[in-house]
C-alpha positions as a printed NumPy array, in Angstrom:
array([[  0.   ,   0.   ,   0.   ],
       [  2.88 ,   2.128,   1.223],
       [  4.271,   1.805,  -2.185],
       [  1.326,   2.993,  -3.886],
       [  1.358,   6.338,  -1.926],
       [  4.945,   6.624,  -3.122],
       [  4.77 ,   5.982,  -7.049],
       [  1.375,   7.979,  -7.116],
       [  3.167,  11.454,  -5.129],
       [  7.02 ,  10.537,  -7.868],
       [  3.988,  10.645, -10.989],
       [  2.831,  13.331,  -9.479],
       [  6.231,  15.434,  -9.228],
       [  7.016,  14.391, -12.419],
       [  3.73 ,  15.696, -14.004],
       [  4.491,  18.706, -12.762],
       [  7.699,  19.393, -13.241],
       [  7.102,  18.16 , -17.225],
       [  4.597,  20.831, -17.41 ],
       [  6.341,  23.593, -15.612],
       [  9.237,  22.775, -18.308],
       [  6.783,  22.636, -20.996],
       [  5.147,  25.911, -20.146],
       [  8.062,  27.903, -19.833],
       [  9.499,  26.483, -23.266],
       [  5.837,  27.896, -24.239],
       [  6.724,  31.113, -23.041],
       [ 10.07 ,  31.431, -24.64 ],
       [  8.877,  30.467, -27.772],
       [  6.006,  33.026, -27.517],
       [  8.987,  35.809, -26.299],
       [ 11.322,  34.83 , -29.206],
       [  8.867,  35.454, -31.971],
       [  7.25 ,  38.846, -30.376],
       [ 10.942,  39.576, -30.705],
       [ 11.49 ,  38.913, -33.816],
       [  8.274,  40.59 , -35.182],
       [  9.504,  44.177, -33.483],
       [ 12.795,  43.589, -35.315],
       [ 10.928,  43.158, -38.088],
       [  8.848,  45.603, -38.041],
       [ 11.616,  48.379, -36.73 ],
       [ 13.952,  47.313, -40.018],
       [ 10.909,  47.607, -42.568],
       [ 11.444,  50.405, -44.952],
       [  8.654,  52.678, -45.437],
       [  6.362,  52.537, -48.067],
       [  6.284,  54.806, -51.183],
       [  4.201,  57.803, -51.605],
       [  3.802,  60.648, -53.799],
       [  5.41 ,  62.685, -51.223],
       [  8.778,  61.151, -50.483],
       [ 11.825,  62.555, -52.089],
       [ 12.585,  61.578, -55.75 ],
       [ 16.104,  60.937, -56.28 ],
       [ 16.904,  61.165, -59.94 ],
       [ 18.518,  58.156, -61.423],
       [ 22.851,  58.897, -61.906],
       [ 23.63 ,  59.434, -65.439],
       [ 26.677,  59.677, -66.534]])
């Protein structure tokens, strides 16, 4: 009976544990690509418009 107790708390632990792991991989995965997406976003060139500066093409 004792041993019961004993395999059923260890399952237990290990439950846990596997899902504190598994939601903090969750979390860095979810952290990694908000990251990336403000890169992203901060390095995107602005679109064109009738109103941004015209630079003539060189000719030489």
């Amino acid at each position: 009976m004792s041993d019961d107790s004993e395999n059923s708390l260890a399952s237990r632990a290990a439950l846990a544990a596997g899902a504190a792991i598994g939601s903090a991989a969750i979390a860095a995965a979810l952290l990694f690509v908000k990251r990336r997406s403000d890169r992203k976003k901060a390095d995107a060139k602005p679109g064109a418009t009738s109103t941004a500066p015209h630079y003539p093409e060189a000719t030489d």
